[in-house]
């Protein structure tokens, strides 16, 4: 049991040993659970010689070497062929070289580089071999932590190790010949950094907060504190233990709490936690590694604040046994007394909040006790008005408790109940009418001065000697009078049920009763008078105006009777016409339809249009019956076939006679005629203003002129004349295609066209004047010609151009013609005669 081996093959001593000078040997076995393979290796430990020359130890064939330790002098390791043993017995395996794990202590002080191990191949006796290493810490970051002498195979560490930075390294060693050829397969090198106690425990929080109920039993869990150590937790370097250093305050005991040294759980260890005495504890907790060894371990501290939470272990208690208050009568929501209590539990918590309850002295529920949320006082409040005449004082018993129930085993205190004496103050109360609203019934029409009733008020102040006076507050029709001392009501006028002040047969008045107290008080009362109807109103007829045709027809005037009274003083009604004047019964007749309706119609065959006042007598069925003569204004007017009044008839019915109507019509016609003449005169003036002379004096102007006419038609009244034929010469083809003669362009005759004298195609120039005169006479005698000027076409010029007069003349002239006769026709023909007479072409 002096030596043990880890799962990774590390062999270590379990305690400090004294190794004798002879060697120590033991066997290490490894096996595979799945394949049932097993390996054995014999390890021999030799005492190192103190000489500077380090001896080289070789293992026998079929054995493994123990793991090298960097803290011990390094050994030269030769790797032979290993043995493998299984169920079939021993068999040869290929030779391979294996290096056990190398342990390097962290924080080594050097000197550096420090040799760890020497790697040798058994072939280095035959050929030169070069060694190298690869992996993290060699040729991978962190770089050059480890190095190797390529010729001797000695591997070094170049700087101090930190296990908390990296706990292990995995390298591979390579052996090649001088030509770079692989001599041995690469071997894995496992380097483990041996932990040193170089880290203190660190608490997760510097301050921990926990709580525990007051009165908790010993062993009650409070909280857990935790500290972590960066060192190896599998060794004593990282094994943390806890202990309580101090406790503040040390009341009621200096050891109120204890802590589990391994888990850090803080629990109570003593009884007597009382929040009302100590509300909070401050505990200093220490964590130490090396399993709590204070001599070798590293320590750290944290603070645990433990709050003692409140439980309802203190009942509320009144500060006095009796309280006094007073309240005015007839007032509510008034605070009459304040009850103060004391509770040592935590303020403003359910264990402290007070709840008050009246347990006796108030059977009618006049009072309640409300809690002031700030001071926790009980406010005795009036919720139902008290009456001094009934209760002059109250003796209340009030109990107080908490919102939360008391803790187990805690009893109520005798000081949790108190007495409250409340005095009631008498005040002057207003008089009141016992019967309000008061209703009386009587017939309308009672005379003034009639006593109706006594409307008196009562004064609730029985212990005060006071007088009550009465007055009117509201009397809309001023029908009533009240006695100021006894409240007797009499009529001041006749009461009329049909008055506008009556609503649903009821008249309402309000009266005031006032005492002479200090200060005076008053009350109001309402008197309702129900008026019974009597027969005092005659019926009336509706409508007051109507309209009817002047001749008897199916239409008639429907009339109805209305009475301000009520049943049985109303219908059925009797309708009749009076005998005077006699014309009423002569012209009109009335027919009763039912008890409320009748029809008025004409008796004569014709009645002149106008407005007639027709009196009708209507009688009701009251006792005694009343009659009334109503006048209906009837408009009689002429009617059309539908029985409706015509316009003239409506005017006549309005009160105008026939002569007046004729005069009005004549005036209307005269007025329209004057307006028409004025419009015609204005139009003629407009035309004259725009009229211009068609021709100018030949002596004034011998030049060719273009005459502009405002109207293309012939005269002043031809505004509807079709002028389309004057716009385009092409539109005259139907005229030009006719035989020679005179044609109008405005319209063609419907009948046979008259025959005009046929002229030779090329007439003598001297016949032009006769030709024009004949055309003018033909046009004047044409029965189809319009009675206004018209455009005449003289198609004398032949089949050539429609405007080729000059060319025609030229073409028909021969030699030296005499054109002097053209001078007689005016300036235009004179110019033409000069042109041709002079030999011009």
Short mmCIF file of N, CA and C in Angstrom, two decimals, residues 146-288:
data_model
loop_
_atom_site.label_atom_id
_atom_site.label_comp_id
_atom_site.label_asym_id
_atom_site.label_seq_id
_atom_site.Cartn_x
_atom_site.Cartn_y
_atom_site.Cartn_z
N UNK A 146 8.45 23.62 -24.21
CA UNK A 146 9.33 22.44 -24.10
C UNK A 146 10.27 22.45 -25.29
N UNK A 147 11.50 21.90 -25.04
CA UNK A 147 12.51 21.78 -26.11
C UNK A 147 13.24 20.45 -25.93
N UNK A 148 13.94 20.02 -26.98
CA UNK A 148 14.65 18.74 -26.95
C UNK A 148 15.99 18.90 -27.66
N UNK A 149 16.98 18.27 -27.09
CA UNK A 149 18.30 18.22 -27.75
C UNK A 149 18.21 17.15 -28.81
N UNK A 150 18.35 17.57 -30.07
CA UNK A 150 18.12 16.64 -31.18
C UNK A 150 19.12 15.50 -31.20
N UNK A 151 20.30 15.69 -30.62
CA UNK A 151 21.30 14.62 -30.69
C UNK A 151 21.21 13.70 -29.49
N UNK A 152 21.09 14.28 -28.31
CA UNK A 152 21.11 13.44 -27.11
C UNK A 152 19.72 12.96 -26.72
N UNK A 153 18.64 13.62 -27.17
CA UNK A 153 17.28 13.22 -26.82
C UNK A 153 16.82 13.76 -25.48
N UNK A 154 17.60 14.68 -24.90
CA UNK A 154 17.20 15.22 -23.62
C UNK A 154 16.13 16.32 -23.86
N UNK A 155 15.00 16.17 -23.13
CA UNK A 155 13.88 17.13 -23.26
C UNK A 155 13.87 18.03 -22.04
N UNK A 156 13.63 19.34 -22.29
CA UNK A 156 13.71 20.35 -21.25
C UNK A 156 12.38 21.13 -21.19
N UNK A 157 12.13 21.70 -20.01
CA UNK A 157 11.09 22.71 -19.85
C UNK A 157 11.80 24.04 -19.71
N UNK A 158 11.26 25.06 -20.42
CA UNK A 158 12.02 26.31 -20.55
C UNK A 158 11.53 27.40 -19.59
N UNK A 159 10.41 27.21 -18.89
CA UNK A 159 9.90 28.26 -18.00
C UNK A 159 9.00 27.60 -16.97
N UNK A 160 8.65 28.35 -15.91
CA UNK A 160 7.79 27.78 -14.88
C UNK A 160 6.40 27.45 -15.44
N UNK A 161 5.80 26.37 -14.92
CA UNK A 161 4.48 25.94 -15.33
C UNK A 161 3.41 26.53 -14.39
N UNK A 162 2.19 26.68 -14.95
CA UNK A 162 1.03 27.12 -14.17
C UNK A 162 -0.10 26.15 -14.45
N UNK A 163 -0.42 25.32 -13.43
CA UNK A 163 -1.44 24.29 -13.65
C UNK A 163 -2.81 24.92 -13.90
N UNK A 164 -3.06 26.08 -13.29
CA UNK A 164 -4.36 26.73 -13.50
C UNK A 164 -4.48 27.29 -14.90
N UNK A 165 -3.36 27.50 -15.56
CA UNK A 165 -3.40 27.94 -16.96
C UNK A 165 -3.55 26.76 -17.89
N UNK A 166 -2.75 25.70 -17.66
CA UNK A 166 -2.87 24.46 -18.43
C UNK A 166 -2.35 23.33 -17.55
N UNK A 167 -3.19 22.30 -17.41
CA UNK A 167 -2.87 21.22 -16.47
C UNK A 167 -2.07 20.11 -17.11
N UNK A 168 -2.09 19.98 -18.43
CA UNK A 168 -1.37 18.87 -19.08
C UNK A 168 -1.03 19.25 -20.50
N UNK A 169 -0.01 18.52 -21.02
CA UNK A 169 0.44 18.74 -22.40
C UNK A 169 0.56 17.37 -23.06
N UNK A 170 0.24 17.32 -24.31
CA UNK A 170 0.37 16.09 -25.10
C UNK A 170 1.31 16.38 -26.27
N UNK A 171 2.50 15.79 -26.20
CA UNK A 171 3.50 15.97 -27.24
C UNK A 171 3.75 14.64 -27.94
N UNK A 172 4.41 14.73 -29.06
CA UNK A 172 4.83 13.53 -29.79
C UNK A 172 6.33 13.65 -30.08
N UNK A 173 7.04 12.58 -29.75
CA UNK A 173 8.49 12.54 -29.99
C UNK A 173 8.77 11.75 -31.26
N UNK A 174 9.72 12.25 -32.05
CA UNK A 174 10.06 11.64 -33.34
C UNK A 174 11.55 11.29 -33.35
N UNK A 175 11.90 10.16 -33.96
CA UNK A 175 13.31 9.71 -34.12
C UNK A 175 13.55 9.40 -35.58
N UNK A 176 14.52 10.09 -36.19
CA UNK A 176 14.85 9.90 -37.60
C UNK A 176 16.36 9.78 -37.72
N UNK A 177 16.79 9.19 -38.84
CA UNK A 177 18.23 9.11 -39.07
C UNK A 177 18.71 10.41 -39.67
N UNK A 178 19.97 10.43 -40.02
CA UNK A 178 20.56 11.67 -40.51
C UNK A 178 19.99 12.07 -41.86
N UNK A 179 19.39 11.09 -42.56
CA UNK A 179 18.78 11.40 -43.84
C UNK A 179 17.31 11.78 -43.70
N UNK A 180 16.85 11.83 -42.48
CA UNK A 180 15.45 12.20 -42.27
C UNK A 180 14.50 11.04 -42.36
N UNK A 181 15.04 9.82 -42.45
CA UNK A 181 14.16 8.65 -42.52
C UNK A 181 13.72 8.26 -41.12
N UNK A 182 12.47 7.88 -41.01
CA UNK A 182 11.90 7.52 -39.72
C UNK A 182 12.55 6.24 -39.23
N UNK A 183 13.04 6.31 -38.00
CA UNK A 183 13.67 5.14 -37.39
C UNK A 183 12.67 4.44 -36.48
N UNK A 184 11.96 5.20 -35.70
CA UNK A 184 10.95 4.66 -34.80
C UNK A 184 9.61 5.36 -35.09
N UNK A 185 8.55 4.66 -34.75
CA UNK A 185 7.24 5.32 -34.83
C UNK A 185 7.17 6.44 -33.81
N UNK A 186 6.43 7.53 -34.09
CA UNK A 186 6.30 8.62 -33.11
C UNK A 186 5.72 8.09 -31.80
N UNK A 187 6.21 8.64 -30.73
CA UNK A 187 5.76 8.23 -29.41
C UNK A 187 5.05 9.39 -28.74
N UNK A 188 3.99 9.08 -27.97
CA UNK A 188 3.22 10.11 -27.27
C UNK A 188 3.88 10.41 -25.94
N UNK A 189 4.01 11.70 -25.70
CA UNK A 189 4.57 12.17 -24.43
C UNK A 189 3.45 12.93 -23.68
N UNK A 190 3.11 12.50 -22.49
CA UNK A 190 2.10 13.16 -21.65
C UNK A 190 2.81 13.82 -20.48
N UNK A 191 2.65 15.12 -20.44
CA UNK A 191 3.31 15.90 -19.39
C UNK A 191 2.22 16.50 -18.53
N UNK A 192 2.24 16.17 -17.24
CA UNK A 192 1.24 16.66 -16.29
C UNK A 192 1.91 17.65 -15.35
N UNK A 193 1.24 18.78 -15.19
CA UNK A 193 1.73 19.82 -14.29
C UNK A 193 1.21 19.50 -12.89
N UNK A 194 2.10 19.28 -11.99
CA UNK A 194 1.74 18.91 -10.63
C UNK A 194 1.31 20.18 -9.89
N UNK A 195 0.11 20.10 -9.27
CA UNK A 195 -0.50 21.27 -8.62
C UNK A 195 0.27 21.62 -7.36
N UNK A 196 0.41 22.93 -7.16
CA UNK A 196 0.95 23.49 -5.93
C UNK A 196 -0.12 24.39 -5.33
N UNK A 197 -0.14 24.54 -4.07
CA UNK A 197 -1.15 25.35 -3.39
C UNK A 197 -0.79 26.83 -3.54
N UNK A 198 -1.12 27.37 -4.68
CA UNK A 198 -0.77 28.76 -4.97
C UNK A 198 -2.01 29.63 -5.20
N UNK A 199 -3.19 29.16 -4.86
CA UNK A 199 -4.42 29.93 -5.04
C UNK A 199 -5.26 29.86 -3.77
N UNK A 200 -5.74 31.04 -3.36
CA UNK A 200 -6.63 31.10 -2.21
C UNK A 200 -8.07 30.78 -2.63
N UNK A 201 -8.87 30.29 -1.73
CA UNK A 201 -10.31 30.15 -2.02
C UNK A 201 -10.94 31.52 -2.27
N UNK A 202 -11.82 31.59 -3.21
CA UNK A 202 -12.52 32.84 -3.56
C UNK A 202 -14.01 32.61 -3.41
N UNK A 203 -14.66 33.47 -2.62
CA UNK A 203 -16.12 33.38 -2.46
C UNK A 203 -16.80 33.92 -3.72
N UNK A 204 -17.92 33.30 -4.04
CA UNK A 204 -18.69 33.77 -5.21
C UNK A 204 -19.19 35.18 -4.96
N UNK A 205 -19.68 35.47 -3.77
CA UNK A 205 -20.14 36.81 -3.38
C UNK A 205 -19.36 37.24 -2.15
N UNK A 206 -19.07 38.49 -2.10
CA UNK A 206 -18.38 38.99 -0.92
C UNK A 206 -19.34 39.17 0.25
N UNK A 207 -20.61 39.45 -0.09
CA UNK A 207 -21.64 39.61 0.94
C UNK A 207 -22.81 38.71 0.58
N UNK A 208 -23.26 37.89 1.51
CA UNK A 208 -24.40 37.00 1.34
C UNK A 208 -25.52 37.48 2.25
N UNK A 209 -26.75 37.42 1.72
CA UNK A 209 -27.92 37.85 2.48
C UNK A 209 -28.85 36.66 2.67
N UNK A 210 -29.24 36.44 3.88
CA UNK A 210 -30.16 35.37 4.20
C UNK A 210 -31.13 35.82 5.26
N UNK A 211 -32.12 34.97 5.54
CA UNK A 211 -33.13 35.31 6.54
C UNK A 211 -33.58 34.06 7.24
N UNK A 212 -34.09 34.28 8.45
CA UNK A 212 -34.62 33.19 9.26
C UNK A 212 -35.71 33.77 10.14
N UNK A 213 -36.80 33.02 10.31
CA UNK A 213 -37.90 33.50 11.14
C UNK A 213 -37.49 33.53 12.60
N UNK A 214 -37.99 34.56 13.26
CA UNK A 214 -37.72 34.62 14.69
C UNK A 214 -38.41 33.43 15.38
N UNK A 215 -37.79 32.99 16.46
CA UNK A 215 -38.33 31.85 17.19
C UNK A 215 -38.08 30.52 16.52
N UNK A 216 -37.20 30.47 15.48
CA UNK A 216 -36.93 29.22 14.79
C UNK A 216 -36.19 28.26 15.72
N UNK A 217 -36.44 26.97 15.51
CA UNK A 217 -35.81 25.94 16.33
C UNK A 217 -34.37 25.74 15.89
N UNK A 218 -33.52 25.20 16.75
CA UNK A 218 -32.13 24.89 16.35
C UNK A 218 -32.12 23.89 15.19
N UNK A 219 -31.18 24.10 14.28
CA UNK A 219 -31.08 23.26 13.09
C UNK A 219 -31.83 23.79 11.89
N UNK A 220 -32.45 24.98 12.01
CA UNK A 220 -33.18 25.57 10.88
C UNK A 220 -32.19 26.12 9.86
N UNK A 221 -32.40 25.74 8.60
CA UNK A 221 -31.51 26.20 7.52
C UNK A 221 -31.68 27.70 7.32
N UNK A 222 -30.53 28.39 7.11
CA UNK A 222 -30.54 29.84 6.90
C UNK A 222 -30.10 30.18 5.49
N UNK A 223 -28.88 29.78 5.10
CA UNK A 223 -28.36 30.11 3.77
C UNK A 223 -27.15 29.23 3.50
N UNK A 224 -26.58 29.38 2.29
CA UNK A 224 -25.38 28.65 1.88
C UNK A 224 -24.39 29.65 1.30
N UNK A 225 -23.13 29.55 1.77
CA UNK A 225 -22.04 30.34 1.18
C UNK A 225 -21.14 29.39 0.42
N UNK A 226 -20.56 29.87 -0.68
CA UNK A 226 -19.75 29.02 -1.54
C UNK A 226 -18.47 29.75 -1.90
N UNK A 227 -17.35 29.01 -1.77
CA UNK A 227 -16.04 29.53 -2.20
C UNK A 227 -15.41 28.52 -3.13
N UNK A 228 -14.73 28.99 -4.17
CA UNK A 228 -14.07 28.14 -5.16
C UNK A 228 -12.55 28.34 -5.05
N UNK A 229 -11.82 27.23 -5.25
CA UNK A 229 -10.35 27.26 -5.23
C UNK A 229 -9.88 26.81 -6.59
N UNK A 230 -9.01 27.60 -7.21
CA UNK A 230 -8.53 27.27 -8.55
C UNK A 230 -7.57 26.09 -8.54
N UNK A 231 -7.06 25.68 -7.40
CA UNK A 231 -6.15 24.54 -7.33
C UNK A 231 -6.91 23.25 -7.59
N UNK A 232 -6.13 22.18 -7.68
CA UNK A 232 -6.70 20.86 -8.00
C UNK A 232 -7.62 20.43 -6.87
N UNK A 233 -8.90 20.23 -7.23
CA UNK A 233 -9.87 19.86 -6.20
C UNK A 233 -9.72 18.43 -5.73
N UNK A 234 -8.92 17.63 -6.48
CA UNK A 234 -8.72 16.25 -6.04
C UNK A 234 -7.59 16.14 -5.02
N UNK A 235 -6.91 17.22 -4.82
CA UNK A 235 -5.84 17.23 -3.84
C UNK A 235 -6.21 18.18 -2.72
N UNK A 236 -5.45 18.14 -1.70
CA UNK A 236 -5.72 19.00 -0.56
C UNK A 236 -5.58 20.47 -0.92
N UNK A 237 -4.85 20.75 -2.01
CA UNK A 237 -4.68 22.16 -2.41
C UNK A 237 -6.01 22.82 -2.74
N UNK A 238 -6.94 22.03 -3.26
CA UNK A 238 -8.22 22.61 -3.67
C UNK A 238 -9.37 22.20 -2.80
N UNK A 239 -9.13 21.51 -1.73
CA UNK A 239 -10.20 21.10 -0.82
C UNK A 239 -10.43 22.20 0.21
N UNK A 240 -11.65 22.86 0.11
CA UNK A 240 -11.97 24.02 0.92
C UNK A 240 -12.84 23.59 2.09
N UNK A 241 -12.57 24.19 3.23
CA UNK A 241 -13.38 23.97 4.42
C UNK A 241 -13.79 25.33 4.99
N UNK A 242 -15.02 25.38 5.58
CA UNK A 242 -15.60 26.63 6.06
C UNK A 242 -15.68 26.62 7.59
N UNK A 243 -15.63 27.84 8.14
CA UNK A 243 -15.86 28.00 9.57
C UNK A 243 -16.32 29.42 9.84
N UNK A 244 -17.07 29.63 10.91
CA UNK A 244 -17.54 30.95 11.32
C UNK A 244 -16.49 31.57 12.22
N UNK A 245 -16.08 32.76 11.83
CA UNK A 245 -15.05 33.45 12.59
C UNK A 245 -15.68 34.27 13.70
N UNK A 246 -16.63 35.15 13.34
CA UNK A 246 -17.27 36.01 14.35
C UNK A 246 -18.76 36.11 14.07
N UNK A 247 -19.52 36.50 15.09
CA UNK A 247 -20.96 36.74 14.99
C UNK A 247 -21.26 38.03 15.74
N UNK A 248 -21.98 38.94 15.05
CA UNK A 248 -22.32 40.22 15.67
C UNK A 248 -23.80 40.49 15.44
N UNK A 249 -24.56 40.80 16.52
CA UNK A 249 -24.19 40.83 17.94
C UNK A 249 -24.18 39.41 18.54
N UNK A 250 -23.60 39.29 19.65
CA UNK A 250 -23.51 38.00 20.31
C UNK A 250 -24.63 37.87 21.34
N UNK A 251 -25.87 38.06 20.84
CA UNK A 251 -27.04 38.03 21.72
C UNK A 251 -28.13 37.23 21.01
N UNK A 252 -28.87 36.40 21.70
CA UNK A 252 -28.73 36.07 23.14
C UNK A 252 -27.59 35.10 23.42
N UNK A 253 -26.90 34.63 22.35
CA UNK A 253 -25.77 33.72 22.54
C UNK A 253 -24.73 34.07 21.50
N UNK A 254 -23.44 33.80 21.82
CA UNK A 254 -22.39 34.11 20.86
C UNK A 254 -22.28 33.07 19.76
N UNK A 255 -22.95 31.95 19.92
CA UNK A 255 -22.96 30.90 18.90
C UNK A 255 -24.40 30.59 18.52
N UNK A 256 -25.03 31.56 17.83
CA UNK A 256 -26.41 31.35 17.38
C UNK A 256 -26.47 30.54 16.10
N UNK A 257 -25.37 30.50 15.34
CA UNK A 257 -25.36 29.82 14.05
C UNK A 257 -24.12 28.94 13.96
N UNK A 258 -24.20 27.95 13.10
CA UNK A 258 -23.07 27.10 12.77
C UNK A 258 -23.07 26.87 11.27
N UNK A 259 -21.93 26.41 10.73
CA UNK A 259 -21.78 26.23 9.28
C UNK A 259 -21.24 24.85 9.02
N UNK A 260 -21.73 24.21 8.00
CA UNK A 260 -21.22 22.92 7.54
C UNK A 260 -19.87 23.18 6.88
N UNK A 261 -18.81 22.56 7.39
CA UNK A 261 -17.46 22.88 6.93
C UNK A 261 -17.24 22.51 5.48
N UNK A 262 -17.96 21.54 4.96
CA UNK A 262 -17.73 21.10 3.57
C UNK A 262 -18.70 21.78 2.59
N UNK A 263 -20.00 21.89 2.97
CA UNK A 263 -21.00 22.43 2.03
C UNK A 263 -21.20 23.94 2.18
N UNK A 264 -20.87 24.52 3.30
CA UNK A 264 -21.08 25.95 3.51
C UNK A 264 -22.48 26.31 3.93
N UNK A 265 -23.31 25.32 4.35
CA UNK A 265 -24.67 25.59 4.79
C UNK A 265 -24.64 26.16 6.20
N UNK A 266 -25.32 27.32 6.38
CA UNK A 266 -25.41 27.95 7.70
C UNK A 266 -26.77 27.60 8.28
N UNK A 267 -26.81 27.10 9.49
CA UNK A 267 -28.04 26.72 10.17
C UNK A 267 -27.99 27.30 11.58
N UNK A 268 -29.17 27.37 12.20
CA UNK A 268 -29.24 27.84 13.59
C UNK A 268 -28.77 26.72 14.51
N UNK A 269 -28.15 27.12 15.56
CA UNK A 269 -27.64 26.13 16.50
C UNK A 269 -28.18 26.36 17.91
N UNK A 270 -28.83 27.51 18.12
CA UNK A 270 -29.36 27.82 19.44
C UNK A 270 -30.72 28.47 19.28
N UNK A 271 -31.56 28.37 20.29
CA UNK A 271 -32.87 29.00 20.31
C UNK A 271 -32.77 30.42 20.84
N UNK A 272 -33.88 31.16 20.68
CA UNK A 272 -33.92 32.51 21.24
C UNK A 272 -33.86 33.62 20.21
N UNK A 273 -34.07 33.31 18.92
CA UNK A 273 -34.11 34.39 17.91
C UNK A 273 -35.36 35.22 18.13
N UNK A 274 -35.18 36.51 18.34
CA UNK A 274 -36.30 37.42 18.61
C UNK A 274 -36.07 38.70 17.81
N UNK A 275 -36.95 38.93 16.82
CA UNK A 275 -36.76 40.09 15.95
C UNK A 275 -36.91 41.38 16.73
N UNK A 276 -37.78 41.36 17.73
CA UNK A 276 -37.98 42.57 18.50
C UNK A 276 -36.74 42.93 19.33
N UNK A 277 -35.80 42.00 19.53
CA UNK A 277 -34.56 42.28 20.24
C UNK A 277 -33.39 42.45 19.28
N UNK A 278 -33.20 41.49 18.40
CA UNK A 278 -32.12 41.58 17.40
C UNK A 278 -32.76 41.34 16.04
N UNK A 279 -32.67 42.33 15.18
CA UNK A 279 -33.29 42.22 13.86
C UNK A 279 -32.33 41.68 12.81
N UNK A 280 -31.01 41.73 13.06
CA UNK A 280 -30.06 41.32 12.03
C UNK A 280 -28.75 40.88 12.68
N UNK A 281 -28.15 39.83 12.10
CA UNK A 281 -26.85 39.33 12.54
C UNK A 281 -25.86 39.45 11.39
N UNK A 282 -24.61 39.76 11.75
CA UNK A 282 -23.52 39.80 10.77
C UNK A 282 -22.52 38.72 11.16
N UNK A 283 -22.34 37.77 10.23
CA UNK A 283 -21.48 36.61 10.49
C UNK A 283 -20.33 36.65 9.49
N UNK A 284 -19.09 36.54 9.99
CA UNK A 284 -17.90 36.47 9.15
C UNK A 284 -17.56 34.99 8.97
N UNK A 285 -17.53 34.57 7.68
CA UNK A 285 -17.26 33.17 7.35
C UNK A 285 -15.90 33.09 6.68
N UNK A 286 -15.08 32.11 7.09
CA UNK A 286 -13.75 31.92 6.53
C UNK A 286 -13.72 30.61 5.76
N UNK A 287 -13.09 30.65 4.57
CA UNK A 287 -12.87 29.44 3.76
C UNK A 287 -11.37 29.21 3.65
N UNK A 288 -10.92 27.97 3.97
CA UNK A 288 -9.49 27.63 3.97
C UNK A 288 -9.30 26.35 3.17
#
